[in-house]
Short mmCIF file of C-alpha atoms and ligand atoms in Angstrom, two decimals:
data_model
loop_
_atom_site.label_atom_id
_atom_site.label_comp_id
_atom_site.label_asym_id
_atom_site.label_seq_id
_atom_site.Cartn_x
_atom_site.Cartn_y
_atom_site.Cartn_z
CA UNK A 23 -63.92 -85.71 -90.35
CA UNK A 24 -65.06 -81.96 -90.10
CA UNK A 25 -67.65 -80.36 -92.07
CA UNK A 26 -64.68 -78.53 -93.87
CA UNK A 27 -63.50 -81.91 -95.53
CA UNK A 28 -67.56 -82.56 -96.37
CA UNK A 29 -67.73 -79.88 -98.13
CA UNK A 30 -64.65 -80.79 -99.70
CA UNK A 31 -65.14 -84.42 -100.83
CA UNK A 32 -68.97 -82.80 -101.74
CA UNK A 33 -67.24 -80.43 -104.06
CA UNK A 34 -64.62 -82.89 -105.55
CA UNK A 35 -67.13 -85.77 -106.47
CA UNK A 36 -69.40 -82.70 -108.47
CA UNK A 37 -66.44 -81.37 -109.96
CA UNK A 38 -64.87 -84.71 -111.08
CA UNK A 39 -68.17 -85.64 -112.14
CA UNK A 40 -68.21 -82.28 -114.43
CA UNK A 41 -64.86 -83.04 -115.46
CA UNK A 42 -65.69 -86.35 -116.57
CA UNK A 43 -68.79 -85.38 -118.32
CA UNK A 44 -67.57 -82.44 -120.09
CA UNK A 45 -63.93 -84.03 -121.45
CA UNK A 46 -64.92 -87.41 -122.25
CA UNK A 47 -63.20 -88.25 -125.68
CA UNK A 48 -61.32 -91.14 -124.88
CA UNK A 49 -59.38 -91.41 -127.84
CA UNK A 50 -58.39 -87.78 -127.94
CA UNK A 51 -55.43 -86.87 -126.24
CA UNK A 52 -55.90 -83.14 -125.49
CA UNK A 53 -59.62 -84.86 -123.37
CA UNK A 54 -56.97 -87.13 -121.67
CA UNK A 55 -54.57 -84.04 -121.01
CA UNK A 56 -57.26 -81.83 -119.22
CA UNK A 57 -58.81 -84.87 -117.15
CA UNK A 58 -55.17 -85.39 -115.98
CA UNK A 59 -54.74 -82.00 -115.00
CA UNK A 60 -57.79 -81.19 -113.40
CA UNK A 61 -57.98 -84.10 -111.75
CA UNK A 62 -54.95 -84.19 -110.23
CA UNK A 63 -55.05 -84.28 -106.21
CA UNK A 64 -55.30 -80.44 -105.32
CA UNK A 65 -55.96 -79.23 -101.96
CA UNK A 66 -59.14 -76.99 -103.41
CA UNK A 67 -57.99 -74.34 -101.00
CA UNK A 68 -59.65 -71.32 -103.66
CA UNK A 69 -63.01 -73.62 -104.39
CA UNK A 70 -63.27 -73.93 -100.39
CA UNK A 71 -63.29 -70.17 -99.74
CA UNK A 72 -65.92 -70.07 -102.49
CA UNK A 73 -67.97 -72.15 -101.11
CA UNK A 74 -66.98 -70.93 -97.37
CA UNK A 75 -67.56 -67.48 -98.54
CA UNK A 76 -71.08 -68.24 -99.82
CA UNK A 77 -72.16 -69.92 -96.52
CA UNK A 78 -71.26 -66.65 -94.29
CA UNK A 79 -74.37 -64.70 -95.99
CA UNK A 80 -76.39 -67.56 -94.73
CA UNK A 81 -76.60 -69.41 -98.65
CA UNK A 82 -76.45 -72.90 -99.26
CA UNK A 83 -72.63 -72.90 -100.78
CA UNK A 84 -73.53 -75.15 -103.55
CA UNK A 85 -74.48 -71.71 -105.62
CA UNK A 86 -70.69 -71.51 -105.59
CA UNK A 87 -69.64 -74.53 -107.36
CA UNK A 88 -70.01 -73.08 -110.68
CA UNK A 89 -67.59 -70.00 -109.28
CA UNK A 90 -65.45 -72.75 -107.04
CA UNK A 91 -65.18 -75.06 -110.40
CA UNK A 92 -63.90 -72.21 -112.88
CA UNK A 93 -61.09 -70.92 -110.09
CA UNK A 94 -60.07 -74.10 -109.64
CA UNK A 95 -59.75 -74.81 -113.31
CA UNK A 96 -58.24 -71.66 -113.73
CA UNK A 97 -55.70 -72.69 -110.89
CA UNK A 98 -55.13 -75.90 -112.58
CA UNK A 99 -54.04 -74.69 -115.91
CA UNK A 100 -51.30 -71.84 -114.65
CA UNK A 101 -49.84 -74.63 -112.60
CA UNK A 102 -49.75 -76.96 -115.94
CA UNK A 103 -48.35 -74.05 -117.89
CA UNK A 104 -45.88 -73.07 -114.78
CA UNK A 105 -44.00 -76.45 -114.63
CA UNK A 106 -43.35 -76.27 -118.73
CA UNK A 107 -39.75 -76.03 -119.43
CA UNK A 108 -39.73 -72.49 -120.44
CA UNK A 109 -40.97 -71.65 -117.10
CA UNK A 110 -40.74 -73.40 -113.89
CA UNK A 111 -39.50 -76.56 -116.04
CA UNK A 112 -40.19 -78.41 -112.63
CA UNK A 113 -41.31 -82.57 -113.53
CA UNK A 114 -43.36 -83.35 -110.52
CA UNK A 115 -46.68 -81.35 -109.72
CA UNK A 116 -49.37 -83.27 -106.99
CA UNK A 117 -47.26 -86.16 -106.55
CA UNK A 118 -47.06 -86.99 -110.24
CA UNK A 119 -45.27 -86.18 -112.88
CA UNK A 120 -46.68 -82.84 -114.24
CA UNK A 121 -48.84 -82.42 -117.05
CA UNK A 122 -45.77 -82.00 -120.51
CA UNK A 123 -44.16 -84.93 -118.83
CA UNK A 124 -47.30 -87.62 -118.12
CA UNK A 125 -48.29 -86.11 -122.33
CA UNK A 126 -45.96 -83.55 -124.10
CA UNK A 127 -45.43 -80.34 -124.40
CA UNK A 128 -47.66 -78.86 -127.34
CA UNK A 129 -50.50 -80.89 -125.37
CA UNK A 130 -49.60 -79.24 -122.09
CA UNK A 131 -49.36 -76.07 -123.88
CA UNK A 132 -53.27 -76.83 -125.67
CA UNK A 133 -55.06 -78.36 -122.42
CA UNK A 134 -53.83 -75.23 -120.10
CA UNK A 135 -55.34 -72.79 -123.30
CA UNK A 136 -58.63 -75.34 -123.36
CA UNK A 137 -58.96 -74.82 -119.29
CA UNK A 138 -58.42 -71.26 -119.04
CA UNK A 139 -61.27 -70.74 -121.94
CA UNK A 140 -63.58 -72.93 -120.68
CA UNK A 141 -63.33 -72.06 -117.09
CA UNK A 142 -65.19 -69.06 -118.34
CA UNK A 143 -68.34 -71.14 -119.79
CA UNK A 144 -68.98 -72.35 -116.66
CA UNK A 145 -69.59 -68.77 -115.34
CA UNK A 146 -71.81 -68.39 -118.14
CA UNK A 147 -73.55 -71.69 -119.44
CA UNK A 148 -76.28 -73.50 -116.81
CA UNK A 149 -75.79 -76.64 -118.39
CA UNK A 150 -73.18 -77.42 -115.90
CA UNK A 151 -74.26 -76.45 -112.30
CA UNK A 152 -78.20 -76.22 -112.04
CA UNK A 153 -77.18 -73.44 -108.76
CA UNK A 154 -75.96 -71.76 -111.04
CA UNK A 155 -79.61 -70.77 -113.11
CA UNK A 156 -80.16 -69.21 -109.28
CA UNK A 157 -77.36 -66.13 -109.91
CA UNK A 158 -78.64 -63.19 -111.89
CA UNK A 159 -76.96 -62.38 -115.55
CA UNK A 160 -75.73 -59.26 -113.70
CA UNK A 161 -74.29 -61.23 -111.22
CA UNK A 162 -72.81 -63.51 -113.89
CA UNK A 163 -71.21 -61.30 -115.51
CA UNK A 164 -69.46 -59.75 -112.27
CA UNK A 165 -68.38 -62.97 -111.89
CA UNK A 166 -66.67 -63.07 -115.09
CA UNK A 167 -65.26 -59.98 -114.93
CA UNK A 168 -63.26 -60.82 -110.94
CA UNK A 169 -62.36 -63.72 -112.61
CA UNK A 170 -60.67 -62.27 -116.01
CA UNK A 171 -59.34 -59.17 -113.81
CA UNK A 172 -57.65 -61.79 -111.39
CA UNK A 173 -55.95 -64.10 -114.25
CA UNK A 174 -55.01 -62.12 -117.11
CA UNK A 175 -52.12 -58.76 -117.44
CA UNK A 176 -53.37 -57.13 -114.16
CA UNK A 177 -53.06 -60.22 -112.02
CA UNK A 178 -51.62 -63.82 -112.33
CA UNK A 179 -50.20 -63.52 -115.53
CA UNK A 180 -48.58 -60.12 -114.48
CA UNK A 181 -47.53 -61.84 -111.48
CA UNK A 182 -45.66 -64.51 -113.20
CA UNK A 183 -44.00 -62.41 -115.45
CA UNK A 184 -42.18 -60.60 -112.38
CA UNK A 185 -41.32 -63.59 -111.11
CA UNK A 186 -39.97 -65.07 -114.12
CA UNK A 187 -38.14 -61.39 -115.11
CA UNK A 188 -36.81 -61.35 -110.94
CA UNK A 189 -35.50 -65.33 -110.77
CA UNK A 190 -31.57 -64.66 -110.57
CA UNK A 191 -31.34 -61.25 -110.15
CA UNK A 192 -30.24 -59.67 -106.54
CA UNK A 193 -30.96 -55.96 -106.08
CA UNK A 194 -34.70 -56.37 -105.36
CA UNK A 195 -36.64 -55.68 -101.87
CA UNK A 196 -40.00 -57.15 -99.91
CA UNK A 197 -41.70 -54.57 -102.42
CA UNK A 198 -40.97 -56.06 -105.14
CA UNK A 199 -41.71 -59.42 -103.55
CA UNK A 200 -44.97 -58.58 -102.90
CA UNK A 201 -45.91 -56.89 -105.92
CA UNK A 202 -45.28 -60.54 -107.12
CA UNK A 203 -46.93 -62.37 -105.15
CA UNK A 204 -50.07 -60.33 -105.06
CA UNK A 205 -50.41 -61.06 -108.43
CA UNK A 206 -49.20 -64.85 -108.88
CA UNK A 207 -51.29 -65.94 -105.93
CA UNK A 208 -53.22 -63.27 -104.08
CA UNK A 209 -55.31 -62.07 -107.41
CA UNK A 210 -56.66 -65.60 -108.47
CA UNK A 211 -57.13 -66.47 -103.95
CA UNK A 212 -58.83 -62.74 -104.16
CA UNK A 213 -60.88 -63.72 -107.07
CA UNK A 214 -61.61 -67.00 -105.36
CA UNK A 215 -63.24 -64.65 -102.36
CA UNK A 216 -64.90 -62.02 -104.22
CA UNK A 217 -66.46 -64.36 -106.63
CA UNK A 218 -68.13 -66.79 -103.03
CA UNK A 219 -69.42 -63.32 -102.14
CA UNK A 220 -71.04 -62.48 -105.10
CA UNK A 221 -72.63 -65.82 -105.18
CA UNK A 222 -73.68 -64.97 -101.53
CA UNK A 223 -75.68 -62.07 -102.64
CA UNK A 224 -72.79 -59.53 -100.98
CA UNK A 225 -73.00 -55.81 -101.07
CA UNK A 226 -70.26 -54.02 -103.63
CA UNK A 227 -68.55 -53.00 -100.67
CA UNK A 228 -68.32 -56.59 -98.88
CA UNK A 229 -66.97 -58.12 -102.11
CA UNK A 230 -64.19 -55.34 -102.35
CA UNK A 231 -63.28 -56.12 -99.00
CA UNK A 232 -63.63 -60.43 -99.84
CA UNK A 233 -61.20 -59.25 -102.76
CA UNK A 234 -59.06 -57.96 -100.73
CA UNK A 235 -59.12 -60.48 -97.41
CA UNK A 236 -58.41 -63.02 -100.47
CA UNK A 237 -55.37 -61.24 -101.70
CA UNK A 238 -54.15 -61.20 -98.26
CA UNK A 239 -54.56 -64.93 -97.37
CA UNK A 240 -53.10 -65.96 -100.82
CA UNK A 241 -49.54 -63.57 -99.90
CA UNK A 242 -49.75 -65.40 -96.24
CA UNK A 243 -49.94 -68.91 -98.45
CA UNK A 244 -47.07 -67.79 -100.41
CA UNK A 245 -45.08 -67.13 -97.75
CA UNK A 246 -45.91 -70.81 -95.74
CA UNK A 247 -45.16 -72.39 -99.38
CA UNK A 248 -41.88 -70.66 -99.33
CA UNK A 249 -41.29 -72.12 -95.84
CA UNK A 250 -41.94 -75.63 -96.84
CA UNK A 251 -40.11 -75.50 -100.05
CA UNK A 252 -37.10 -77.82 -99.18
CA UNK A 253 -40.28 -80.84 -98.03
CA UNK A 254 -41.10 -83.53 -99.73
CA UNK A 255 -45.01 -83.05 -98.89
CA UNK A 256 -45.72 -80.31 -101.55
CA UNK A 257 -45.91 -82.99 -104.16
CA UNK A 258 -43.60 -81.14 -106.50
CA UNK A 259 -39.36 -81.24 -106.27
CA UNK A 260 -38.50 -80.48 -102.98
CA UNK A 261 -35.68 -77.47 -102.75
CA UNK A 262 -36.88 -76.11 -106.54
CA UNK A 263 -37.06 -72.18 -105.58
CA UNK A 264 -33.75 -72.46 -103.80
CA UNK A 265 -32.17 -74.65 -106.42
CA UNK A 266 -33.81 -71.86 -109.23
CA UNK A 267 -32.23 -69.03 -107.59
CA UNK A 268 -36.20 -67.96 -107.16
CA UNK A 269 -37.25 -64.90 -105.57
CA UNK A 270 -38.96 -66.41 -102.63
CA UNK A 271 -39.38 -64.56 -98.83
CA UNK A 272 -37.13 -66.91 -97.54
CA UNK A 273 -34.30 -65.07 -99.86
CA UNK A 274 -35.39 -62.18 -97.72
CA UNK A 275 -36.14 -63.61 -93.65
CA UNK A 276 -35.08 -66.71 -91.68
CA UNK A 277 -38.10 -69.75 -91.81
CA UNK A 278 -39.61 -68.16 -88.45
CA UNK A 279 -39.75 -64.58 -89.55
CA UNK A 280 -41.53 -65.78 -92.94
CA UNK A 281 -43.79 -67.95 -90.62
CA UNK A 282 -44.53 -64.85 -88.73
CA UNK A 283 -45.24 -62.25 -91.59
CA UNK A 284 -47.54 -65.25 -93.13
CA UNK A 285 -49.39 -64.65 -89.19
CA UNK A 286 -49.50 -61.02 -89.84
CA UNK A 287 -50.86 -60.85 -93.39
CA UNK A 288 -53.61 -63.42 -92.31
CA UNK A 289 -54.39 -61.55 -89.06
CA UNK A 290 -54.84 -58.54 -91.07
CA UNK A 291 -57.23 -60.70 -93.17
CA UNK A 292 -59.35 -62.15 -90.78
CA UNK A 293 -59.72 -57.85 -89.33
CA UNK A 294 -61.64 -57.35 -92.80
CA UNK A 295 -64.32 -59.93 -92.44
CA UNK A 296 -67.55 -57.90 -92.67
CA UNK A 297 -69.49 -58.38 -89.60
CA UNK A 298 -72.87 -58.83 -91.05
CA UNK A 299 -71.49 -62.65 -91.99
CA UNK A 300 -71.45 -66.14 -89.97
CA UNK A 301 -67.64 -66.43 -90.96
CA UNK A 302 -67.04 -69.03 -88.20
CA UNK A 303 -66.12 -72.24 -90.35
CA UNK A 304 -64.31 -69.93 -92.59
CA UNK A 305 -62.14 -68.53 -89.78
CA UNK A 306 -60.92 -72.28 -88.95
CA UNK A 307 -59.77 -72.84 -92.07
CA UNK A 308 -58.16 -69.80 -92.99
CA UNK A 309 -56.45 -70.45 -89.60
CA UNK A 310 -55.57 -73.94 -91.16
CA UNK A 311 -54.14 -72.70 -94.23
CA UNK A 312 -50.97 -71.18 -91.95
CA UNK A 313 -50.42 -74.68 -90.11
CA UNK A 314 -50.54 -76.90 -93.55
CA UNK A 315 -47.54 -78.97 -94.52
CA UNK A 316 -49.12 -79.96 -98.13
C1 GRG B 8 -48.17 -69.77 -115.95
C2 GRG B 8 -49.90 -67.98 -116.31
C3 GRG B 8 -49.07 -68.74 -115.40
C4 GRG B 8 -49.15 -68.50 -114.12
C5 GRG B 8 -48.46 -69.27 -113.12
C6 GRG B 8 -49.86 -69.74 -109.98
C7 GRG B 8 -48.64 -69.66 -110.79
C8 GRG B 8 -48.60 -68.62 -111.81
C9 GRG B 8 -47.64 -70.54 -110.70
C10 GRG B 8 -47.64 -71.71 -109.82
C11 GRG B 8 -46.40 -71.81 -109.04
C12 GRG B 8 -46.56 -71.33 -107.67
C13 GRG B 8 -45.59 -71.79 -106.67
C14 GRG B 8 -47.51 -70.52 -107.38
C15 GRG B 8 -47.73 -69.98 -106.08
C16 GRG B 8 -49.08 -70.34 -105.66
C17 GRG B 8 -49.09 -71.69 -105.11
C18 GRG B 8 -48.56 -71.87 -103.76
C19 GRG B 8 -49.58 -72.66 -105.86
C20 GRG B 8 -49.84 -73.98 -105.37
O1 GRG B 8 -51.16 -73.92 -104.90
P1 GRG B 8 -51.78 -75.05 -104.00
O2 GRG B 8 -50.83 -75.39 -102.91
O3 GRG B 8 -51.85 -76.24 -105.04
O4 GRG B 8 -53.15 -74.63 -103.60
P2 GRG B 8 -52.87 -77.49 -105.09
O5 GRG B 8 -52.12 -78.52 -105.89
O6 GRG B 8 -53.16 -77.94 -103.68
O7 GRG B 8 -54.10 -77.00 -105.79
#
């Protein structure tokens, strides 16, 4: 086991603890609906930069859980709300069958809107992570603010609707591929970033460039997602973009060239590491993000 997957089984026994805590109404369904969805078996790629992030300026990463926990809730609910049938209408997400099928739809629909809102408390509220009574108000409320940027009509939920508006069509370009997937994945991976670098104590400039460095890595993880669309290891329906007529860079370049570009784009991240940081841990797994078959 590397220290990678310590931190990782570290985070995911606070956050299911958290999860369990703070949804624990057995007998009401919409508690059962977010447990499900939160607790489904993610990879926590966006709470492991956090964290990662955190470490570089020489901080113990637990003052990024509260950050790591909202992005990943955040995460959690646009992946419920993407597999509903007026979107991705796709019936297996982790392994499982996704959220509307395992409950319904209106629940779906309410757990994903319960998330998203309370992702935000978490920023906000010390009752959940005791770190988190270490990060400034000022420092709070950046955190808010990379995380509502990154989600909302100037990131995710822009990205989505591109995606949704280009499925079918033909006459696009890698433009207007990237324009969506800087939005649907980079902004919320770039929030991910910014937000372990504020909790790091960055400068203004370091957390642009985290921002940035995040939105890179999450277009690279695009592209190796594209790649592995027609496996079975995702844990949603293998061959779903292709069978969708989705938008996807493997419309675009053979399965090498996409492999490739995703080298490229996380090259170009890995250039924009400020130097002042210990980013060696970090570097491994960003390097392990290309080589993943999950
Ligand atoms: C519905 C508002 C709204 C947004 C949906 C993120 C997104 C936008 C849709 C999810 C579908 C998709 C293929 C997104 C691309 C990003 C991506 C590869 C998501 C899967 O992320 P992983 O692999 O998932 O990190 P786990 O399950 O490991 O957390």
């Amino acid at each position: 086991m590397t220290l990678v997957d310590d931190l990782r089984n570290d985070f995911s026994r606070v956050f299911s603890d958290f999860v369990n805590r703070s949804w624990s109404d057995s007998k009401a369904r919409l508690h059962g609906a977010i447990r499900y969805c939160l607790e489904g078996d993610g990879k926590r790629t966006r709470a492991l930069l956090a964290l990662l992030i955190c470490e570089s300026y020489g901080r113990n990463p637990r003052l990024a859980f509260s950050s790591a926990t909202a992005v990943e809730m955040v995460h959690a609910y646009s992946l419920a709300h993407d597999d509903l049938p007026c979107m991705d209408d796709d019936s297996m997400r982790r392994g499982r069958p996704s959220l509307h099928v395992a409950f319904d739809e209106c629940t779906a629909l309410l757990a994903g809107d319960a998330i998203l809102a309370d992702a935000f408390r978490v920023l906000v509220d010390e009752e959940f992570f005791s770190d988190a009574a270490f990060i400034s108000l000022t420092d709070r409320s950046r955190l808010v603010r990379e995380l509502a940027l990154a989600s909302g009509g100037h990131g995710m939920v822009y990205g989505q609707d591109r995606d949704m508006y280009w499925t079918g069509r033909n006459d696009f370009n890698l433009e207007t591929l990237e324009t969506i997937h800087r939005n649907k994945t980079g902004a919320l991976i770039g929030a991910a970033c910014a937000m372990g670098a504020i909790s790091g104590g960055a400068s203004h400039s370091d957390i642009s460039a985290w921002r940035e460095i995040g939105t890179l890595i999450g277009i690279a993880f695009q592209a190796v997602d594209d790649a592995l669309d027609g496996s079975t290891t995702l844990g949603k329906t293998p061959g779903k973009d292709l069978s969708q007529k989705k938008l996807t860079y493997m419309t675009l370049f053979a399965r090498n060239q996409v492999m490739d570009f995703a080298r490229e784009k996380t090259e170009s991240a890995i250039a924009l590491i400020p130097s002042n940081t210990r980013s060696d841990r970090l570097i491994e797994f960003i390097g392990r993000l290309l080589s993943r078959q999950t």
